[in-house]
Amino acid sequence: MSALHEELCARLTRYCAIDTQSDEDSASSPSTEIQLTLARLLVQELQEIGAQDVRLTEYGAVLATIPGTAPGPVIGFLAHMDTAPQFNATGVKPRVIRGYNGGAITFPDNPALVLTPEVSPYLAEKVGHDIVTASGTTLLGADDKAGIAVILTAARTLLASDSPRPTLRLAFTPDEEIGRGVDKRLPADLGADFAYTFDGGAVGEIEYESFSADGATVTVKGVSIHPGTAKGKMVNAITLASKIIAALPQATMQPEVTDGRDGFIHATEMTGGSSDMTIKFILRDFELDGLAQKGEILRAACAAVQAGEPRAEITCTIRPQYRNMRYWLEKDMTPVDLARDAARDLGIEPVSVPIRGGTDGSRLTEMGVPCPNLFTGMQELHGPLEWISVQDMARATELMQGIARRAAQG
Ligand SMILES: [Zn+2]
């Protein structure tokens, strides 16, 4: 491995070993105290490489400046510190497979688990690369510690050179995985004209379109009475909640039957008992009218069940979560074009596919800081097969350097 590869690999494995899992059920900010362990380490490492204005905000974000050597727009680079709550993230033991031979990768802590190019086709392109995985019982957390490693490595190399670059702002955010990565103070604290998240997958991915997202909560209040004397009186909330679920389009609008540009209505949680039930949903679509239509379908299902049982009380509340960043970016493609040109400078053909999800950039863009998403190389996220190529991370590092170089004027 080259010195740059060694640095990326060392940073990634160091950050991945620190548990930073976020927690949706926590009301605090950041949602988990453990994220601050990594935040404090990053503050120290940013100071060591000579970054300026390094600080840890009260909402748990780490901010820093790479002073410019030339005029140009102030550009932000972001990555998130937390890992997904959906899979075990405690005790991550990253390991490096040097010079991958193209065969099956086994895991020391879980003999049943195998990573192959059949399971993860992108792996077939990475023969000879250095591959980082976890040990079999946890996720790796390359999502998004690869982004942090890329930004810190690029920042160090930029600070060590006097080649032209505009002022760059760096931000490492907590709680992206639970949709709370962008505090309302972040856009002003970042102070960037536009920004990029390094939170994408395969080399070449430059994404500027995400889902538009709403959340919905349905409550069902039944009539509770002793089951022995319930005839003609009991209204069972569980039965009615089940009817609402059954009334939704199962074959066309669920995550497990949709892909590409199709959105969905996804029941994420159902809790309660015979007297009261609560169902939580996420609604997703790339277009606002499609999103509104999904809300109407959910409301209609609730209304139909309510009409069939007037003694019940059914409510349906829908609230906005984030919006497709394309609505803003298509009006001014400067940040996207800059990243695409910088990629082509490196011989990388940019590809833009819509993200079936959201990023910190979705919220930031909506809040006035246009923010496309860039590749890091990460694959098979949020599970035990998560892996990344060190050489892919090196390409992402070159992309950040290239964006800074291209943005410098005069
Ligand atoms: Zn991520």
Tab-separated table of C-alpha atoms and ligand atoms in Angstrom:
chain	number	residue	atom	x	y	z
A	1	MET	CA	0.000	0.000	0.000
A	2	SER	CA	1.101	3.553	-0.667
A	3	ALA	CA	1.438	6.032	2.200
A	4	LEU	CA	-1.941	7.538	1.272
A	5	HIS	CA	-3.562	4.088	1.323
A	6	GLU	CA	-1.950	3.305	4.683
A	7	GLU	CA	-3.265	6.557	6.125
A	8	LEU	CA	-6.814	5.946	4.859
A	9	CYS	CA	-6.751	2.378	6.134
A	10	ALA	CA	-5.422	3.388	9.556
A	11	ARG	CA	-7.990	6.174	9.911
A	12	LEU	CA	-10.904	3.976	8.833
A	13	THR	CA	-10.050	1.086	11.158
A	14	ARG	CA	-9.373	3.482	14.056
A	15	TYR	CA	-12.751	5.221	13.661
A	16	CYS	CA	-14.701	2.001	13.000
A	17	ALA	CA	-13.475	0.420	16.248
A	18	ILE	CA	-15.226	3.192	18.203
A	19	ASP	CA	-18.916	2.422	18.813
A	20	THR	CA	-20.972	5.440	17.687
A	21	GLN	CA	-24.394	3.876	17.172
A	22	SER	CA	-27.247	6.403	17.296
A	23	ASP	CA	-30.569	5.752	19.043
A	24	GLU	CA	-33.916	6.783	17.610
A	25	ASP	CA	-35.650	6.469	20.986
A	26	SER	CA	-33.325	8.908	22.727
A	27	ALA	CA	-34.436	12.518	23.096
A	28	SER	CA	-30.938	13.889	23.784
A	29	SER	CA	-28.641	15.585	21.276
A	30	PRO	CA	-26.553	13.817	20.167
A	31	SER	CA	-28.801	10.807	20.708
A	32	THR	CA	-25.999	8.774	22.293
A	33	GLU	CA	-23.131	9.982	24.498
A	34	ILE	CA	-20.732	7.479	22.878
A	35	GLN	CA	-20.702	9.493	19.638
A	36	LEU	CA	-18.788	12.180	21.528
A	37	THR	CA	-15.844	9.790	21.997
A	38	LEU	CA	-15.244	9.874	18.265
A	39	ALA	CA	-16.093	13.593	18.090
A	40	ARG	CA	-13.372	14.411	20.641
A	41	LEU	CA	-10.834	12.232	18.796
A	42	LEU	CA	-11.628	14.058	15.545
A	43	VAL	CA	-11.185	17.440	17.240
A	44	GLN	CA	-7.730	16.314	18.327
A	45	GLU	CA	-6.799	14.919	14.909
A	46	LEU	CA	-8.028	18.072	13.132
A	47	GLN	CA	-5.858	20.180	15.434
A	48	GLU	CA	-2.889	17.899	14.771
A	49	ILE	CA	-3.104	18.369	11.004
A	50	GLY	CA	-3.289	22.144	11.430
A	51	ALA	CA	-6.973	22.783	10.684
A	52	GLN	CA	-8.343	26.054	12.073
A	53	ASP	CA	-11.476	27.029	14.034
A	54	VAL	CA	-11.786	23.433	15.273
A	55	ARG	CA	-14.726	23.065	17.603
A	56	LEU	CA	-17.277	20.627	18.946
A	57	THR	CA	-20.714	22.272	18.948
A	58	GLU	CA	-23.261	21.787	21.718
A	59	TYR	CA	-25.365	19.744	19.274
A	60	GLY	CA	-22.468	17.320	18.817
A	61	ALA	CA	-21.076	18.313	15.409
A	62	VAL	CA	-17.339	18.779	14.832
A	63	LEU	CA	-16.497	21.806	12.669
A	64	ALA	CA	-13.198	23.023	11.209
A	65	THR	CA	-11.744	25.281	8.519
A	66	ILE	CA	-9.081	24.619	5.898
A	67	PRO	CA	-7.984	28.177	5.084
A	68	GLY	CA	-8.015	29.070	1.400
A	69	THR	CA	-4.938	29.917	-0.659
A	70	ALA	CA	-7.008	31.420	-3.497
A	71	PRO	CA	-10.371	33.130	-3.981
A	72	GLY	CA	-13.436	31.014	-4.722
A	73	PRO	CA	-16.640	29.775	-3.136
A	74	VAL	CA	-16.541	28.474	0.439
A	75	ILE	CA	-17.138	24.728	0.091
A	76	GLY	CA	-18.307	22.432	2.876
A	77	PHE	CA	-17.439	18.733	3.162
A	78	LEU	CA	-19.501	16.574	5.507
A	79	ALA	CA	-19.597	13.017	6.819
A	80	HIS	CA	-21.601	11.505	9.661
A	81	MET	CA	-20.096	9.997	12.792
A	82	ASP	CA	-22.953	7.713	13.864
A	83	THR	CA	-23.653	4.172	12.669
A	84	ALA	CA	-27.031	2.592	11.957
A	85	PRO	CA	-29.181	1.422	14.880
A	86	GLN	CA	-30.483	-1.566	12.833
A	87	PHE	CA	-27.545	-3.916	13.473
A	88	ASN	CA	-25.042	-4.722	16.221
A	89	ALA	CA	-22.354	-2.018	16.277
A	90	THR	CA	-20.694	-2.842	19.592
A	91	GLY	CA	-17.223	-4.368	19.543
A	92	VAL	CA	-16.442	-3.731	15.868
A	93	LYS	CA	-13.139	-5.439	14.977
A	94	PRO	CA	-12.134	-4.109	11.546
A	95	ARG	CA	-9.664	-6.225	9.611
A	96	VAL	CA	-7.854	-5.641	6.342
A	97	ILE	CA	-7.564	-8.182	3.534
A	98	ARG	CA	-4.554	-7.054	1.562
A	99	GLY	CA	-4.478	-7.748	-2.176
A	100	TYR	CA	-7.940	-9.353	-2.446
A	101	ASN	CA	-7.720	-12.501	-4.595
A	102	GLY	CA	-11.269	-12.498	-6.008
A	103	GLY	CA	-12.459	-15.430	-3.921
A	104	ALA	CA	-14.770	-15.898	-0.941
A	105	ILE	CA	-14.101	-13.831	2.179
A	106	THR	CA	-14.815	-15.612	5.474
A	107	PHE	CA	-15.263	-14.039	8.895
A	108	PRO	CA	-13.325	-15.056	12.042
A	109	ASP	CA	-16.242	-14.551	14.449
A	110	ASN	CA	-19.002	-16.060	12.314
A	111	PRO	CA	-18.008	-19.132	10.266
A	112	ALA	CA	-21.461	-19.260	8.617
A	113	LEU	CA	-20.997	-15.858	7.007
A	114	VAL	CA	-19.365	-15.569	3.561
A	115	LEU	CA	-18.823	-12.543	1.358
A	116	THR	CA	-18.437	-13.356	-2.334
A	117	PRO	CA	-18.685	-11.491	-5.636
A	118	GLU	CA	-21.984	-13.384	-6.163
A	119	VAL	CA	-23.430	-11.789	-2.997
A	120	SER	CA	-21.859	-8.405	-3.667
A	121	PRO	CA	-21.131	-8.044	-7.418
A	122	TYR	CA	-19.077	-4.852	-7.025
A	123	LEU	CA	-16.477	-6.965	-5.188
A	124	ALA	CA	-15.605	-8.676	-8.500
A	125	GLU	CA	-14.120	-5.352	-9.688
A	126	LYS	CA	-11.839	-5.111	-6.666
A	127	VAL	CA	-9.332	-7.923	-7.248
A	128	GLY	CA	-5.932	-6.743	-6.018
A	129	HIS	CA	-7.476	-4.076	-3.772
A	130	ASP	CA	-7.157	-3.925	-0.002
A	131	ILE	CA	-10.595	-4.733	1.448
A	132	VAL	CA	-11.750	-3.788	4.944
A	133	THR	CA	-14.566	-5.721	6.669
A	134	ALA	CA	-15.768	-6.334	10.220
A	135	SER	CA	-15.286	-9.709	11.934
A	136	GLY	CA	-18.723	-11.243	11.350
A	137	THR	CA	-20.889	-10.234	14.318
A	138	THR	CA	-21.153	-6.486	13.753
A	139	LEU	CA	-21.535	-3.960	10.976
A	140	LEU	CA	-18.292	-2.244	9.940
A	141	GLY	CA	-19.387	1.392	10.042
A	142	ALA	CA	-17.631	2.422	6.816
A	143	ASP	CA	-21.003	4.186	6.554
A	144	ASP	CA	-19.879	6.809	7.179
A	145	LYS	CA	-16.455	6.559	8.805
A	146	ALA	CA	-15.065	6.085	5.297
A	147	GLY	CA	-16.352	9.612	4.613
A	148	ILE	CA	-14.588	10.926	7.717
A	149	ALA	CA	-11.332	9.163	6.781
A	150	VAL	CA	-11.516	10.555	3.232
A	151	ILE	CA	-12.170	14.134	4.380
A	152	LEU	CA	-9.458	14.096	7.063
A	153	THR	CA	-6.894	12.567	4.735
A	154	ALA	CA	-7.681	15.033	1.934
A	155	ALA	CA	-7.644	17.908	4.450
A	156	ARG	CA	-4.211	16.874	5.733
A	157	THR	CA	-2.744	16.697	2.227
A	158	LEU	CA	-4.298	20.052	1.275
A	159	LEU	CA	-2.932	21.716	4.415
A	160	ALA	CA	0.519	20.323	3.645
A	161	SER	CA	0.529	21.909	0.183
A	162	ASP	CA	0.116	25.466	-1.044
A	163	SER	CA	-1.684	24.553	-4.258
A	164	PRO	CA	-4.663	26.834	-4.979
A	165	ARG	CA	-7.857	26.105	-3.065
A	166	PRO	CA	-10.706	28.228	-1.751
A	167	THR	CA	-11.623	28.144	1.934
A	168	LEU	CA	-13.030	24.745	2.871
A	169	ARG	CA	-15.289	24.018	5.821
A	170	LEU	CA	-15.465	20.545	7.343
A	171	ALA	CA	-18.330	19.112	9.401
A	172	PHE	CA	-18.727	15.742	11.061
A	173	THR	CA	-22.313	15.294	12.194
A	174	PRO	CA	-23.969	12.948	14.708
A	175	ASP	CA	-27.315	11.142	14.279
A	176	GLU	CA	-27.589	11.080	10.467
A	177	GLU	CA	-28.928	7.514	10.562
A	178	ILE	CA	-31.912	8.599	12.656
A	179	GLY	CA	-32.596	11.657	10.484
A	180	ARG	CA	-31.343	14.195	13.014
A	181	GLY	CA	-27.921	15.020	11.585
A	182	VAL	CA	-28.665	18.584	10.550
A	183	ASP	CA	-29.307	20.820	13.536
A	184	LYS	CA	-31.051	24.092	12.659
A	185	ARG	CA	-27.854	25.936	13.616
A	186	LEU	CA	-25.642	23.901	11.259
A	187	PRO	CA	-26.156	25.866	7.994
A	188	ALA	CA	-25.070	29.141	9.660
A	189	ASP	CA	-22.251	27.461	11.620
A	190	LEU	CA	-20.980	25.766	8.461
A	191	GLY	CA	-20.977	29.040	6.511
A	192	ALA	CA	-20.496	27.360	3.134
A	193	ASP	CA	-21.826	28.490	-0.249
A	194	PHE	CA	-22.463	24.850	-1.074
A	195	ALA	CA	-21.317	21.529	0.303
A	196	TYR	CA	-20.891	17.810	-0.306
A	197	THR	CA	-21.524	14.762	1.836
A	198	PHE	CA	-19.086	11.867	1.382
A	199	ASP	CA	-21.737	9.231	2.107
A	200	GLY	CA	-22.137	7.375	-1.202
A	201	GLY	CA	-21.192	3.966	-2.620
A	202	ALA	CA	-19.467	2.893	-5.839
A	203	VAL	CA	-16.696	4.983	-7.415
A	204	GLY	CA	-18.254	7.571	-9.734
A	205	GLU	CA	-21.494	8.089	-7.791
A	206	ILE	CA	-22.359	11.770	-7.603
A	207	GLU	CA	-25.930	11.981	-6.381
A	208	TYR	CA	-28.204	14.974	-6.312
A	209	GLU	CA	-31.590	13.328	-5.976
A	210	SER	CA	-33.016	11.793	-2.810
A	211	PHE	CA	-36.459	10.684	-1.727
A	212	SER	CA	-39.011	13.177	-0.477
A	213	ALA	CA	-40.100	11.837	2.884
A	214	ASP	CA	-43.039	12.149	5.268
A	215	GLY	CA	-43.656	10.339	8.540
A	216	ALA	CA	-47.143	9.282	9.643
A	217	THR	CA	-48.619	8.191	12.940
A	218	VAL	CA	-52.000	6.431	13.079
A	219	THR	CA	-53.721	5.952	16.443
A	220	VAL	CA	-56.692	3.666	17.017
A	221	LYS	CA	-58.734	3.978	20.207
A	222	GLY	CA	-61.138	1.091	20.742
A	223	VAL	CA	-63.704	0.401	23.442
A	224	SER	CA	-62.319	-1.651	26.314
A	225	ILE	CA	-64.504	-4.001	28.376
A	226	HIS	CA	-64.137	-7.375	30.139
A	227	PRO	CA	-64.107	-9.981	27.367
A	228	GLY	CA	-66.668	-12.117	29.271
A	229	THR	CA	-69.337	-9.421	28.950
A	230	ALA	CA	-68.078	-7.852	25.698
A	231	LYS	CA	-70.794	-8.942	23.287
A	232	GLY	CA	-71.960	-5.988	21.271
A	233	LYS	CA	-69.786	-3.604	23.278
A	234	MET	CA	-66.061	-4.260	22.784
A	235	VAL	CA	-64.236	-2.509	19.959
A	236	ASN	CA	-60.816	-4.141	19.624
A	237	ALA	CA	-58.134	-1.668	18.510
A	238	ILE	CA	-55.839	-4.519	17.380
A	239	THR	CA	-58.475	-5.780	14.941
A	240	LEU	CA	-58.978	-2.314	13.493
A	241	ALA	CA	-55.228	-1.611	13.218
A	242	SER	CA	-54.853	-4.890	11.316
A	243	LYS	CA	-57.627	-3.829	8.938
A	244	ILE	CA	-55.834	-0.547	8.215
A	245	ILE	CA	-52.627	-2.423	7.346
A	246	ALA	CA	-54.582	-4.908	5.208
A	247	ALA	CA	-56.301	-2.045	3.343
A	248	LEU	CA	-52.966	-0.612	2.100
A	249	PRO	CA	-51.604	-1.639	-1.318
A	250	GLN	CA	-49.453	-4.657	-0.426
A	251	ALA	CA	-48.367	-5.628	-3.931
A	252	THR	CA	-47.270	-2.245	-5.252
A	253	MET	CA	-46.280	0.222	-2.525
A	254	GLN	CA	-44.186	-1.660	0.039
A	255	PRO	CA	-40.374	-1.358	0.220
A	256	GLU	CA	-39.991	-5.091	-0.478
A	257	VAL	CA	-41.762	-4.822	-3.844
A	258	THR	CA	-40.426	-1.471	-5.096
A	259	ASP	CA	-37.173	-0.170	-6.550
A	260	GLY	CA	-35.948	2.413	-9.058
A	261	ARG	CA	-38.143	5.513	-8.982
A	262	ASP	CA	-41.110	3.945	-7.176
A	263	GLY	CA	-41.989	5.120	-3.677
A	264	PHE	CA	-43.673	3.277	-0.841
A	265	ILE	CA	-45.786	3.302	2.321
A	266	HIS	CA	-43.845	1.412	4.992
A	267	ALA	CA	-45.284	0.435	8.388
A	268	THR	CA	-42.229	0.604	10.648
A	269	GLU	CA	-43.765	-0.040	14.054
A	270	MET	CA	-47.070	-1.189	15.566
A	271	THR	CA	-47.521	-1.057	19.325
A	272	GLY	CA	-50.351	-1.166	21.839
A	273	GLY	CA	-53.167	-3.470	22.911
A	274	SER	CA	-56.869	-4.115	22.456
A	275	SER	CA	-57.864	-0.685	23.785
A	276	ASP	CA	-55.277	1.503	22.008
A	277	MET	CA	-52.936	0.948	19.081
A	278	THR	CA	-50.322	3.157	17.436
A	279	ILE	CA	-48.899	2.460	13.962
A	280	LYS	CA	-45.931	4.389	12.624
A	281	PHE	CA	-45.293	4.748	8.904
A	282	ILE	CA	-42.711	6.270	6.633
A	283	LEU	CA	-43.927	7.536	3.248
A	284	ARG	CA	-41.417	7.906	0.426
A	285	ASP	CA	-41.536	9.120	-3.165
A	286	PHE	CA	-39.243	11.057	-5.512
A	287	GLU	CA	-42.066	13.441	-6.453
A	288	LEU	CA	-44.196	15.600	-4.167
A	289	ASP	CA	-47.458	14.621	-5.873
A	290	GLY	CA	-46.582	10.938	-5.498
A	291	LEU	CA	-45.794	11.543	-1.838
A	292	ALA	CA	-49.106	13.376	-1.311
A	293	GLN	CA	-50.923	10.524	-3.070
A	294	LYS	CA	-49.393	8.019	-0.620
A	295	GLY	CA	-50.606	10.170	2.257
A	296	GLU	CA	-54.102	10.175	0.740
A	297	ILE	CA	-54.072	6.376	0.424
A	298	LEU	CA	-53.183	6.060	4.101
A	299	ARG	CA	-55.859	8.578	5.127
A	300	ALA	CA	-58.439	6.777	2.970
A	301	ALA	CA	-57.593	3.430	4.599
A	302	CYS	CA	-58.060	4.985	8.043
A	303	ALA	CA	-61.317	6.667	6.978
A	304	ALA	CA	-62.718	3.429	5.570
A	305	VAL	CA	-62.009	1.508	8.777
A	306	GLN	CA	-63.406	4.398	10.825
A	307	ALA	CA	-66.608	4.405	8.726
A	308	GLY	CA	-67.036	0.701	9.408
A	309	GLU	CA	-66.716	1.186	13.182
A	310	PRO	CA	-67.971	4.612	14.320
A	311	ARG	CA	-67.414	3.775	18.014
A	312	ALA	CA	-63.634	3.720	17.462
A	313	GLU	CA	-61.509	6.871	17.297
A	314	ILE	CA	-58.925	6.772	14.526
A	315	THR	CA	-56.456	9.600	13.885
A	316	CYS	CA	-53.868	9.956	11.131
A	317	THR	CA	-51.130	12.591	11.419
A	318	ILE	CA	-48.653	13.140	8.583
A	319	ARG	CA	-45.584	15.365	8.975
A	320	PRO	CA	-42.796	16.285	6.549
A	321	GLN	CA	-39.334	14.752	7.131
A	322	TYR	CA	-37.128	15.801	4.207
A	323	ARG	CA	-37.446	16.736	0.544
A	324	ASN	CA	-35.776	15.640	-2.678
A	325	MET	CA	-32.640	17.786	-3.032
A	326	ARG	CA	-33.137	17.834	-6.814
A	327	TYR	CA	-35.845	20.537	-6.461
A	328	TRP	CA	-33.126	22.993	-5.453
A	329	LEU	CA	-30.097	21.586	-7.269
A	330	GLU	CA	-31.695	21.466	-10.709
A	331	LYS	CA	-32.093	25.255	-10.510
A	332	ASP	CA	-28.336	25.624	-10.072
A	333	MET	CA	-26.230	22.616	-10.996
A	334	THR	CA	-22.905	24.345	-10.164
A	335	PRO	CA	-22.011	22.019	-7.251
A	336	VAL	CA	-22.958	18.905	-9.259
A	337	ASP	CA	-21.083	20.065	-12.370
A	338	LEU	CA	-17.999	20.948	-10.324
A	339	ALA	CA	-17.884	17.466	-8.810
A	340	ARG	CA	-18.518	15.831	-12.193
A	341	ASP	CA	-15.714	17.833	-13.840
A	342	ALA	CA	-13.345	17.014	-10.961
A	343	ALA	CA	-14.214	13.307	-11.345
A	344	ARG	CA	-13.563	13.422	-15.117
A	345	ASP	CA	-10.184	15.075	-14.416
A	346	LEU	CA	-9.353	11.840	-12.542
A	347	GLY	CA	-10.605	9.620	-15.365
A	348	ILE	CA	-13.715	8.675	-13.393
A	349	GLU	CA	-17.023	8.695	-15.297
A	350	PRO	CA	-19.635	10.234	-12.985
A	351	VAL	CA	-22.957	8.433	-12.500
A	352	SER	CA	-26.015	9.961	-10.863
A	353	VAL	CA	-28.686	7.600	-9.604
A	354	PRO	CA	-31.534	8.704	-7.316
A	355	ILE	CA	-30.845	7.796	-3.670
A	356	ARG	CA	-33.629	5.626	-2.249
A	357	GLY	CA	-33.260	7.378	1.065
A	358	GLY	CA	-32.115	10.708	2.415
A	359	THR	CA	-28.797	12.162	3.506
A	360	ASP	CA	-27.768	15.076	5.673
A	361	GLY	CA	-27.510	16.793	2.290
A	362	SER	CA	-31.270	16.483	1.705
A	363	ARG	CA	-31.975	18.621	4.777
A	364	LEU	CA	-29.036	20.968	4.199
A	365	THR	CA	-30.103	21.610	0.609
A	366	GLU	CA	-33.639	22.399	1.761
A	367	MET	CA	-32.153	24.771	4.358
A	368	GLY	CA	-30.244	26.726	1.727
A	369	VAL	CA	-26.878	24.937	1.422
A	370	PRO	CA	-26.967	22.907	-1.830
A	371	CYS	CA	-25.353	19.576	-0.966
A	372	PRO	CA	-24.929	16.640	-3.389
A	373	ASN	CA	-23.591	13.288	-2.185
A	374	LEU	CA	-20.253	11.792	-3.291
A	375	PHE	CA	-18.949	8.228	-3.383
A	376	THR	CA	-16.645	6.689	-0.776
A	377	GLY	CA	-16.710	3.057	-2.000
A	378	MET	CA	-18.772	1.641	0.902
A	379	GLN	CA	-20.912	-1.447	0.176
A	380	GLU	CA	-23.468	-3.767	1.873
A	381	LEU	CA	-24.259	-1.158	4.500
A	382	HIS	CA	-25.943	-1.670	7.871
A	383	GLY	CA	-25.086	-5.373	8.134
A	384	PRO	CA	-22.282	-7.869	8.828
A	385	LEU	CA	-21.154	-8.046	5.175
A	386	GLU	CA	-20.336	-4.337	5.015
A	387	TRP	CA	-17.039	-3.796	3.187
A	388	ILE	CA	-14.965	-1.143	1.460
A	389	SER	CA	-11.894	-0.968	-0.753
A	390	VAL	CA	-9.053	1.254	0.477
A	391	GLN	CA	-8.234	2.078	-3.160
A	392	ASP	CA	-11.824	3.318	-3.682
A	393	MET	CA	-11.427	5.583	-0.648
A	394	ALA	CA	-8.239	6.914	-2.232
A	395	ARG	CA	-10.247	7.857	-5.350
A	396	ALA	CA	-12.716	9.743	-3.133
A	397	THR	CA	-9.799	11.535	-1.463
A	398	GLU	CA	-8.492	12.588	-4.892
A	399	LEU	CA	-11.991	13.805	-5.766
A	400	MET	CA	-12.055	16.119	-2.749
A	401	GLN	CA	-8.602	17.440	-3.651
A	402	GLY	CA	-9.759	17.881	-7.261
A	403	ILE	CA	-12.918	19.772	-6.293
A	404	ALA	CA	-10.832	22.155	-4.175
A	405	ARG	CA	-8.352	22.665	-7.055
A	406	ARG	CA	-11.061	23.278	-9.679
A	407	ALA	CA	-12.979	25.682	-7.401
A	408	ALA	CA	-9.950	27.913	-6.839
A	409	GLN	CA	-10.115	31.056	-8.950
A	410	GLY	CA	-7.242	33.193	-10.108
B	1	ZN	ZN	-24.442	7.079	5.722
